[in-house]
mmCIF file of N, CA and C in Angstrom:
data_model
loop_
_atom_site.group_PDB
_atom_site.id
_atom_site.type_symbol
_atom_site.label_atom_id
_atom_site.label_comp_id
_atom_site.label_asym_id
_atom_site.label_seq_id
_atom_site.Cartn_x
_atom_site.Cartn_y
_atom_site.Cartn_z
ATOM 1 N N MET A 110 39.370 35.639 16.363
ATOM 2 C CA MET A 110 38.074 36.011 16.870
ATOM 3 C C MET A 110 37.007 35.588 15.860
ATOM 4 N N LYS A 111 35.897 35.092 16.367
ATOM 5 C CA LYS A 111 34.792 34.635 15.524
ATOM 6 C C LYS A 111 34.208 35.799 14.724
ATOM 7 N N PRO A 112 33.957 35.577 13.432
ATOM 8 C CA PRO A 112 33.353 36.644 12.624
ATOM 9 C C PRO A 112 31.956 37.000 13.114
ATOM 10 N N ILE A 113 31.544 38.225 12.876
ATOM 11 C CA ILE A 113 30.180 38.650 13.154
ATOM 12 C C ILE A 113 29.284 37.941 12.155
ATOM 13 N N GLN A 114 28.229 37.301 12.651
ATOM 14 C CA GLN A 114 27.307 36.556 11.800
ATOM 15 C C GLN A 114 26.123 37.444 11.439
ATOM 16 N N VAL A 115 25.851 37.548 10.144
ATOM 17 C CA VAL A 115 24.814 38.440 9.640
ATOM 18 C C VAL A 115 23.740 37.642 8.917
ATOM 19 N N GLY A 116 22.491 38.041 9.143
ATOM 20 C CA GLY A 116 21.358 37.507 8.404
ATOM 21 C C GLY A 116 20.805 38.598 7.512
ATOM 22 N N LEU A 117 20.596 38.298 6.253
ATOM 23 C CA LEU A 117 20.147 39.272 5.260
ATOM 24 C C LEU A 117 18.701 38.973 4.883
ATOM 25 N N LEU A 118 17.823 39.962 5.060
ATOM 26 C CA LEU A 118 16.416 39.807 4.700
ATOM 27 C C LEU A 118 16.189 40.480 3.353
ATOM 28 N N GLY A 119 16.086 39.677 2.309
ATOM 29 C CA GLY A 119 15.886 40.190 0.962
ATOM 30 C C GLY A 119 17.175 40.191 0.165
ATOM 31 N N ILE A 120 17.149 39.575 -1.007
ATOM 32 C CA ILE A 120 18.346 39.507 -1.845
ATOM 33 C C ILE A 120 18.020 39.980 -3.256
ATOM 34 N N GLY A 121 17.308 41.114 -3.319
ATOM 35 C CA GLY A 121 17.038 41.756 -4.603
ATOM 36 C C GLY A 121 18.263 42.537 -5.050
ATOM 37 N N THR A 122 18.055 43.643 -5.702
ATOM 38 C CA THR A 122 19.164 44.446 -6.223
ATOM 39 C C THR A 122 20.068 44.948 -5.098
ATOM 40 N N VAL A 123 19.486 45.581 -4.091
ATOM 41 C CA VAL A 123 20.286 46.117 -2.985
ATOM 42 C C VAL A 123 20.857 44.987 -2.138
ATOM 43 N N GLY A 124 20.060 43.970 -1.874
ATOM 44 C CA GLY A 124 20.528 42.845 -1.069
ATOM 45 C C GLY A 124 21.684 42.100 -1.706
ATOM 46 N N SER A 125 21.581 41.826 -3.003
ATOM 47 C CA SER A 125 22.681 41.121 -3.675
ATOM 48 C C SER A 125 23.921 42.001 -3.753
ATOM 49 N N GLY A 126 23.732 43.304 -3.924
ATOM 50 C CA GLY A 126 24.873 44.219 -3.912
ATOM 51 C C GLY A 126 25.557 44.237 -2.559
ATOM 52 N N THR A 127 24.773 44.279 -1.504
ATOM 53 C CA THR A 127 25.318 44.247 -0.144
ATOM 54 C C THR A 127 26.079 42.952 0.094
ATOM 55 N N PHE A 128 25.473 41.842 -0.299
ATOM 56 C CA PHE A 128 26.116 40.539 -0.144
ATOM 57 C C PHE A 128 27.460 40.516 -0.859
ATOM 58 N N ASN A 129 27.487 40.964 -2.107
ATOM 59 C CA ASN A 129 28.719 40.928 -2.897
ATOM 60 C C ASN A 129 29.794 41.853 -2.346
ATOM 61 N N VAL A 130 29.414 43.034 -1.881
ATOM 62 C CA VAL A 130 30.392 43.964 -1.314
ATOM 63 C C VAL A 130 31.015 43.378 -0.051
ATOM 64 N N LEU A 131 30.187 42.820 0.832
ATOM 65 C CA LEU A 131 30.736 42.231 2.056
ATOM 66 C C LEU A 131 31.631 41.036 1.754
ATOM 67 N N ARG A 132 31.227 40.215 0.820
ATOM 68 C CA ARG A 132 32.031 39.045 0.465
ATOM 69 C C ARG A 132 33.355 39.474 -0.185
ATOM 70 N N ARG A 133 33.279 40.392 -1.119
ATOM 71 C CA ARG A 133 34.461 40.846 -1.854
ATOM 72 C C ARG A 133 35.478 41.530 -0.940
ATOM 73 N N ASN A 134 35.005 42.206 0.089
ATOM 74 C CA ASN A 134 35.884 42.990 0.954
ATOM 75 C C ASN A 134 36.193 42.328 2.292
ATOM 76 N N GLN A 135 35.982 41.023 2.394
ATOM 77 C CA GLN A 135 36.204 40.305 3.647
ATOM 78 C C GLN A 135 37.583 40.565 4.248
ATOM 79 N N GLU A 136 38.598 40.453 3.441
ATOM 80 C CA GLU A 136 39.964 40.606 3.931
ATOM 81 C C GLU A 136 40.192 42.012 4.490
ATOM 82 N N GLU A 137 39.743 43.020 3.780
ATOM 83 C CA GLU A 137 39.918 44.404 4.213
ATOM 84 C C GLU A 137 39.086 44.710 5.466
ATOM 85 N N ILE A 138 37.877 44.197 5.524
ATOM 86 C CA ILE A 138 37.029 44.395 6.702
ATOM 87 C C ILE A 138 37.699 43.783 7.932
ATOM 88 N N THR A 139 38.179 42.583 7.790
ATOM 89 C CA THR A 139 38.850 41.906 8.908
ATOM 90 C C THR A 139 40.099 42.666 9.325
ATOM 91 N N ARG A 140 40.863 43.151 8.360
ATOM 92 C CA ARG A 140 42.079 43.896 8.669
ATOM 93 C C ARG A 140 41.751 45.171 9.445
ATOM 94 N N ARG A 141 40.752 45.900 8.985
ATOM 95 C CA ARG A 141 40.414 47.177 9.626
ATOM 96 C C ARG A 141 39.679 47.021 10.949
ATOM 97 N N ALA A 142 38.757 46.073 11.005
ATOM 98 C CA ALA A 142 37.908 45.930 12.194
ATOM 99 C C ALA A 142 38.452 44.917 13.192
ATOM 100 N N GLY A 143 39.399 44.097 12.742
ATOM 101 C CA GLY A 143 39.923 43.065 13.628
ATOM 102 C C GLY A 143 38.997 41.873 13.757
ATOM 103 N N ARG A 144 37.945 41.880 12.961
ATOM 104 C CA ARG A 144 36.953 40.808 13.017
ATOM 105 C C ARG A 144 36.205 40.792 11.688
ATOM 106 N N GLY A 145 35.962 39.623 11.158
ATOM 107 C CA GLY A 145 35.241 39.510 9.903
ATOM 108 C C GLY A 145 33.748 39.704 10.081
ATOM 109 N N ILE A 146 33.088 39.967 8.976
ATOM 110 C CA ILE A 146 31.633 40.068 8.932
ATOM 111 C C ILE A 146 31.179 39.117 7.831
ATOM 112 N N GLU A 147 30.377 38.112 8.196
ATOM 113 C CA GLU A 147 29.952 37.099 7.232
ATOM 114 C C GLU A 147 28.437 37.007 7.174
ATOM 115 N N ILE A 148 27.890 37.069 5.980
ATOM 116 C CA ILE A 148 26.471 36.789 5.805
ATOM 117 C C ILE A 148 26.328 35.275 5.747
ATOM 118 N N THR A 149 25.719 34.721 6.778
ATOM 119 C CA THR A 149 25.606 33.267 6.873
ATOM 120 C C THR A 149 24.193 32.762 6.593
ATOM 121 N N MET A 150 23.206 33.679 6.624
ATOM 122 C CA MET A 150 21.817 33.302 6.317
ATOM 123 C C MET A 150 21.169 34.394 5.482
ATOM 124 N N VAL A 151 20.347 33.968 4.538
ATOM 125 C CA VAL A 151 19.598 34.888 3.689
ATOM 126 C C VAL A 151 18.151 34.411 3.659
ATOM 127 N N ALA A 152 17.231 35.365 3.760
ATOM 128 C CA ALA A 152 15.806 35.045 3.625
ATOM 129 C C ALA A 152 15.266 35.726 2.368
ATOM 130 N N ASP A 153 14.583 34.947 1.545
ATOM 131 C CA ASP A 153 13.945 35.481 0.352
ATOM 132 C C ASP A 153 12.843 34.510 -0.046
ATOM 133 N N LEU A 154 11.759 35.022 -0.583
ATOM 134 C CA LEU A 154 10.661 34.150 -0.989
ATOM 135 C C LEU A 154 11.057 33.229 -2.134
ATOM 136 N N ASP A 155 11.960 33.680 -2.997
ATOM 137 C CA ASP A 155 12.446 32.860 -4.107
ATOM 138 C C ASP A 155 13.762 32.204 -3.690
ATOM 139 N N VAL A 156 13.636 31.091 -2.991
ATOM 140 C CA VAL A 156 14.800 30.415 -2.416
ATOM 141 C C VAL A 156 15.796 29.978 -3.492
ATOM 142 N N ALA A 157 15.316 29.444 -4.596
ATOM 143 C CA ALA A 157 16.217 28.953 -5.651
ATOM 144 C C ALA A 157 17.048 30.092 -6.232
ATOM 145 N N ARG A 158 16.404 31.234 -6.511
ATOM 146 C CA ARG A 158 17.137 32.382 -7.051
ATOM 147 C C ARG A 158 18.141 32.890 -6.032
ATOM 148 N N ALA A 159 17.715 32.981 -4.773
ATOM 149 C CA ALA A 159 18.606 33.455 -3.715
ATOM 150 C C ALA A 159 19.819 32.538 -3.579
ATOM 151 N N GLN A 160 19.593 31.230 -3.602
ATOM 152 C CA GLN A 160 20.703 30.282 -3.469
ATOM 153 C C GLN A 160 21.666 30.410 -4.638
ATOM 154 N N SER A 161 21.145 30.690 -5.830
ATOM 155 C CA SER A 161 22.028 30.853 -6.989
ATOM 156 C C SER A 161 22.891 32.105 -6.855
ATOM 157 N N ILE A 162 22.416 33.101 -6.134
ATOM 158 C CA ILE A 162 23.183 34.331 -5.926
ATOM 159 C C ILE A 162 24.261 34.136 -4.876
ATOM 160 N N VAL A 163 23.910 33.501 -3.754
ATOM 161 C CA VAL A 163 24.851 33.410 -2.626
ATOM 162 C C VAL A 163 25.757 32.191 -2.698
ATOM 163 N N GLY A 164 25.342 31.166 -3.427
ATOM 164 C CA GLY A 164 26.174 29.978 -3.563
ATOM 165 C C GLY A 164 26.160 29.103 -2.327
ATOM 166 N N PRO A 165 27.002 28.070 -2.336
ATOM 167 C CA PRO A 165 27.060 27.152 -1.197
ATOM 168 C C PRO A 165 27.672 27.831 0.035
ATOM 169 N N GLY A 166 27.362 27.314 1.177
ATOM 170 C CA GLY A 166 27.941 27.855 2.405
ATOM 171 C C GLY A 166 27.082 28.903 3.079
ATOM 172 N N VAL A 167 26.014 29.335 2.420
ATOM 173 C CA VAL A 167 25.079 30.292 3.004
ATOM 174 C C VAL A 167 23.715 29.621 3.054
ATOM 175 N N THR A 168 23.111 29.618 4.213
ATOM 176 C CA THR A 168 21.786 29.031 4.374
ATOM 177 C C THR A 168 20.743 30.000 3.836
ATOM 178 N N VAL A 169 19.868 29.510 2.973
ATOM 179 C CA VAL A 169 18.794 30.328 2.412
ATOM 180 C C VAL A 169 17.464 29.766 2.901
ATOM 181 N N VAL A 170 16.630 30.652 3.413
ATOM 182 C CA VAL A 170 15.314 30.272 3.922
ATOM 183 C C VAL A 170 14.262 31.178 3.294
ATOM 184 N N ASN A 171 13.019 30.741 3.322
ATOM 185 C CA ASN A 171 11.944 31.578 2.796
ATOM 186 C C ASN A 171 11.183 32.298 3.907
ATOM 187 N N ASP A 172 11.605 32.116 5.144
ATOM 188 C CA ASP A 172 10.955 32.742 6.292
ATOM 189 C C ASP A 172 11.973 33.595 7.046
ATOM 190 N N ALA A 173 11.820 34.898 6.979
ATOM 191 C CA ALA A 173 12.760 35.819 7.629
ATOM 192 C C ALA A 173 12.832 35.595 9.136
ATOM 193 N N ARG A 174 11.741 35.111 9.710
ATOM 194 C CA ARG A 174 11.724 34.889 11.161
ATOM 195 C C ARG A 174 12.703 33.789 11.594
ATOM 196 N N ALA A 175 13.077 32.918 10.677
ATOM 197 C CA ALA A 175 14.084 31.893 10.980
ATOM 198 C C ALA A 175 15.439 32.550 11.247
ATOM 199 N N ILE A 176 15.713 33.634 10.561
ATOM 200 C CA ILE A 176 16.954 34.381 10.794
ATOM 201 C C ILE A 176 16.893 35.089 12.137
ATOM 202 N N ILE A 177 15.773 35.743 12.398
ATOM 203 C CA ILE A 177 15.617 36.477 13.661
ATOM 204 C C ILE A 177 15.716 35.525 14.852
ATOM 205 N N ALA A 178 15.179 34.327 14.722
ATOM 206 C CA ALA A 178 15.182 33.355 15.818
ATOM 207 C C ALA A 178 16.521 32.644 15.994
ATOM 208 N N ASN A 179 17.413 32.748 15.019
ATOM 209 C CA ASN A 179 18.691 32.040 15.076
ATOM 210 C C ASN A 179 19.618 32.720 16.086
ATOM 211 N N PRO A 180 19.993 32.026 17.152
ATOM 212 C CA PRO A 180 20.844 32.644 18.182
ATOM 213 C C PRO A 180 22.259 32.970 17.702
ATOM 214 N N ASP A 181 22.686 32.384 16.585
ATOM 215 C CA ASP A 181 24.034 32.652 16.070
ATOM 216 C C ASP A 181 24.111 33.946 15.269
ATOM 217 N N ILE A 182 22.975 34.484 14.857
ATOM 218 C CA ILE A 182 22.955 35.711 14.057
ATOM 219 C C ILE A 182 23.086 36.920 14.981
ATOM 220 N N ASP A 183 24.099 37.739 14.728
ATOM 221 C CA ASP A 183 24.354 38.935 15.540
ATOM 222 C C ASP A 183 23.656 40.169 14.978
ATOM 223 N N ILE A 184 23.635 40.278 13.645
ATOM 224 C CA ILE A 184 23.100 41.470 12.969
ATOM 225 C C ILE A 184 22.105 41.023 11.903
ATOM 226 N N VAL A 185 20.979 41.727 11.845
ATOM 227 C CA VAL A 185 19.985 41.497 10.801
ATOM 228 C C VAL A 185 20.001 42.716 9.877
ATOM 229 N N ILE A 186 20.173 42.465 8.584
ATOM 230 C CA ILE A 186 20.109 43.535 7.592
ATOM 231 C C ILE A 186 18.782 43.401 6.861
ATOM 232 N N GLU A 187 17.939 44.418 6.992
ATOM 233 C CA GLU A 187 16.613 44.406 6.366
ATOM 234 C C GLU A 187 16.682 45.169 5.048
ATOM 235 N N LEU A 188 16.417 44.469 3.948
ATOM 236 C CA LEU A 188 16.439 45.083 2.623
ATOM 237 C C LEU A 188 15.223 44.661 1.819
ATOM 238 N N ILE A 189 14.103 44.494 2.517
ATOM 239 C CA ILE A 189 12.865 44.080 1.870
ATOM 240 C C ILE A 189 12.175 45.265 1.220
ATOM 241 N N GLY A 190 12.161 46.388 1.912
ATOM 242 C CA GLY A 190 11.496 47.583 1.400
ATOM 243 C C GLY A 190 10.079 47.703 1.935
ATOM 244 N N GLY A 191 9.508 48.875 1.750
ATOM 245 C CA GLY A 191 8.171 49.146 2.255
ATOM 246 C C GLY A 191 8.175 49.277 3.770
ATOM 247 N N TYR A 192 6.991 49.363 4.349
ATOM 248 C CA TYR A 192 6.950 49.460 5.809
ATOM 249 C C TYR A 192 5.861 48.601 6.418
ATOM 250 N N GLY A 193 5.445 47.574 5.721
ATOM 251 C CA GLY A 193 4.506 46.600 6.275
ATOM 252 C C GLY A 193 5.273 45.522 7.018
ATOM 253 N N ILE A 194 5.586 44.447 6.310
ATOM 254 C CA ILE A 194 6.307 43.325 6.910
ATOM 255 C C ILE A 194 7.706 43.741 7.352
ATOM 256 N N ALA A 195 8.303 44.677 6.651
ATOM 257 C CA ALA A 195 9.646 45.136 7.028
ATOM 258 C C ALA A 195 9.637 45.704 8.444
ATOM 259 N N LYS A 196 8.634 46.512 8.761
ATOM 260 C CA LYS A 196 8.529 47.079 10.109
ATOM 261 C C LYS A 196 8.392 45.977 11.147
ATOM 262 N N ALA A 197 7.500 45.040 10.909
ATOM 263 C CA ALA A 197 7.293 43.944 11.859
ATOM 264 C C ALA A 197 8.584 43.173 12.089
ATOM 265 N N LEU A 198 9.311 42.873 11.023
ATOM 266 C CA LEU A 198 10.549 42.099 11.151
ATOM 267 C C LEU A 198 11.638 42.883 11.873
ATOM 268 N N VAL A 199 11.757 44.161 11.592
ATOM 269 C CA VAL A 199 12.754 44.986 12.285
ATOM 270 C C VAL A 199 12.450 45.035 13.771
ATOM 271 N N LEU A 200 11.205 45.255 14.124
ATOM 272 C CA LEU A 200 10.838 45.310 15.546
ATOM 273 C C LEU A 200 11.051 43.958 16.230
ATOM 274 N N GLU A 201 10.752 42.872 15.539
ATOM 275 C CA GLU A 201 10.996 41.538 16.098
ATOM 276 C C GLU A 201 12.487 41.288 16.295
ATOM 277 N N ALA A 202 13.295 41.716 15.341
ATOM 278 C CA ALA A 202 14.745 41.535 15.461
ATOM 279 C C ALA A 202 15.295 42.323 16.647
ATOM 280 N N ILE A 203 14.830 43.551 16.807
ATOM 281 C CA ILE A 203 15.270 44.364 17.951
ATOM 282 C C ILE A 203 14.838 43.704 19.256
ATOM 283 N N ALA A 204 13.595 43.230 19.314
ATOM 284 C CA ALA A 204 13.090 42.559 20.512
ATOM 285 C C ALA A 204 13.888 41.297 20.827
ATOM 286 N N ALA A 205 14.436 40.660 19.795
ATOM 287 C CA ALA A 205 15.247 39.455 19.976
ATOM 288 C C ALA A 205 16.697 39.779 20.335
ATOM 289 N N GLY A 206 17.011 41.068 20.485
ATOM 290 C CA GLY A 206 18.362 41.470 20.879
ATOM 291 C C GLY A 206 19.346 41.577 19.729
ATOM 292 N N LYS A 207 18.836 41.619 18.510
ATOM 293 C CA LYS A 207 19.714 41.725 17.342
ATOM 294 C C LYS A 207 19.994 43.189 17.018
ATOM 295 N N HIS A 208 21.162 43.451 16.497
ATOM 296 C CA HIS A 208 21.441 44.746 15.889
ATOM 297 C C HIS A 208 20.763 44.730 14.533
ATOM 298 N N VAL A 209 20.242 45.870 14.099
ATOM 299 C CA VAL A 209 19.522 45.931 12.830
ATOM 300 C C VAL A 209 20.119 47.037 11.966
ATOM 301 N N VAL A 210 20.301 46.699 10.688
ATOM 302 C CA VAL A 210 20.744 47.661 9.687
ATOM 303 C C VAL A 210 19.673 47.657 8.602
ATOM 304 N N THR A 211 19.308 48.849 8.113
ATOM 305 C CA THR A 211 18.339 48.930 7.027
ATOM 306 C C THR A 211 18.696 50.068 6.089
ATOM 307 N N ALA A 212 18.333 49.883 4.839
ATOM 308 C CA ALA A 212 18.458 50.947 3.845
ATOM 309 C C ALA A 212 17.060 51.401 3.440
ATOM 310 N N ASN A 213 16.086 51.087 4.285
ATOM 311 C CA ASN A 213 14.681 51.292 3.983
ATOM 312 C C ASN A 213 14.238 52.694 4.383
ATOM 313 N N LYS A 214 14.310 53.617 3.437
ATOM 314 C CA LYS A 214 13.969 55.016 3.718
ATOM 315 C C LYS A 214 12.496 55.183 4.071
ATOM 316 N N ALA A 215 11.617 54.453 3.422
ATOM 317 C CA ALA A 215 10.183 54.552 3.723
ATOM 318 C C ALA A 215 9.912 54.135 5.166
ATOM 319 N N LEU A 216 10.505 53.054 5.582
ATOM 320 C CA LEU A 216 10.326 52.567 6.954
ATOM 321 C C LEU A 216 10.813 53.603 7.958
ATOM 322 N N LEU A 217 11.980 54.155 7.725
ATOM 323 C CA LEU A 217 12.539 55.148 8.650
ATOM 324 C C LEU A 217 11.732 56.441 8.653
ATOM 325 N N ALA A 218 11.245 56.855 7.485
ATOM 326 C CA ALA A 218 10.479 58.104 7.404
ATOM 327 C C ALA A 218 9.140 57.974 8.138
ATOM 328 N N VAL A 219 8.487 56.840 8.000
ATOM 329 C CA VAL A 219 7.144 56.677 8.584
ATOM 330 C C VAL A 219 7.202 56.173 10.018
ATOM 331 N N HIS A 220 8.143 55.288 10.339
ATOM 332 C CA HIS A 220 8.159 54.644 11.656
ATOM 333 C C HIS A 220 9.491 54.770 12.387
ATOM 334 N N GLY A 221 10.351 55.646 11.956
ATOM 335 C CA GLY A 221 11.698 55.757 12.534
ATOM 336 C C GLY A 221 11.733 56.005 14.031
ATOM 337 N N THR A 222 10.795 56.761 14.558
ATOM 338 C CA THR A 222 10.830 57.060 15.990
ATOM 339 C C THR A 222 10.462 55.856 16.844
ATOM 340 N N GLU A 223 9.790 54.884 16.244
ATOM 341 C CA GLU A 223 9.444 53.675 16.992
ATOM 342 C C GLU A 223 10.673 52.825 17.224
#
């Protein structure tokens, strides 16, 4: 079965940790879920730094909307923080039919009901 394709918005401390945990535990995730989960795209304003973190095989872009618009991406993980652009991107991802995961407490506290 084809792995679930994930797009990661932000590769700071939490984003890089999320990326590394998913990559490190690929075998166990596939065993338990019956399907792998792969981060195939990352959006970050510092493309060079992001590419150095994720390595080859992961597409890095500086525009998060490229991830949201990608029909191959099943899940968008928002790890930008705040509730300005993060809110807009989460709502756009939902409108595009994507599942969304966030660790953004500020966004959920202020706009969670939306």
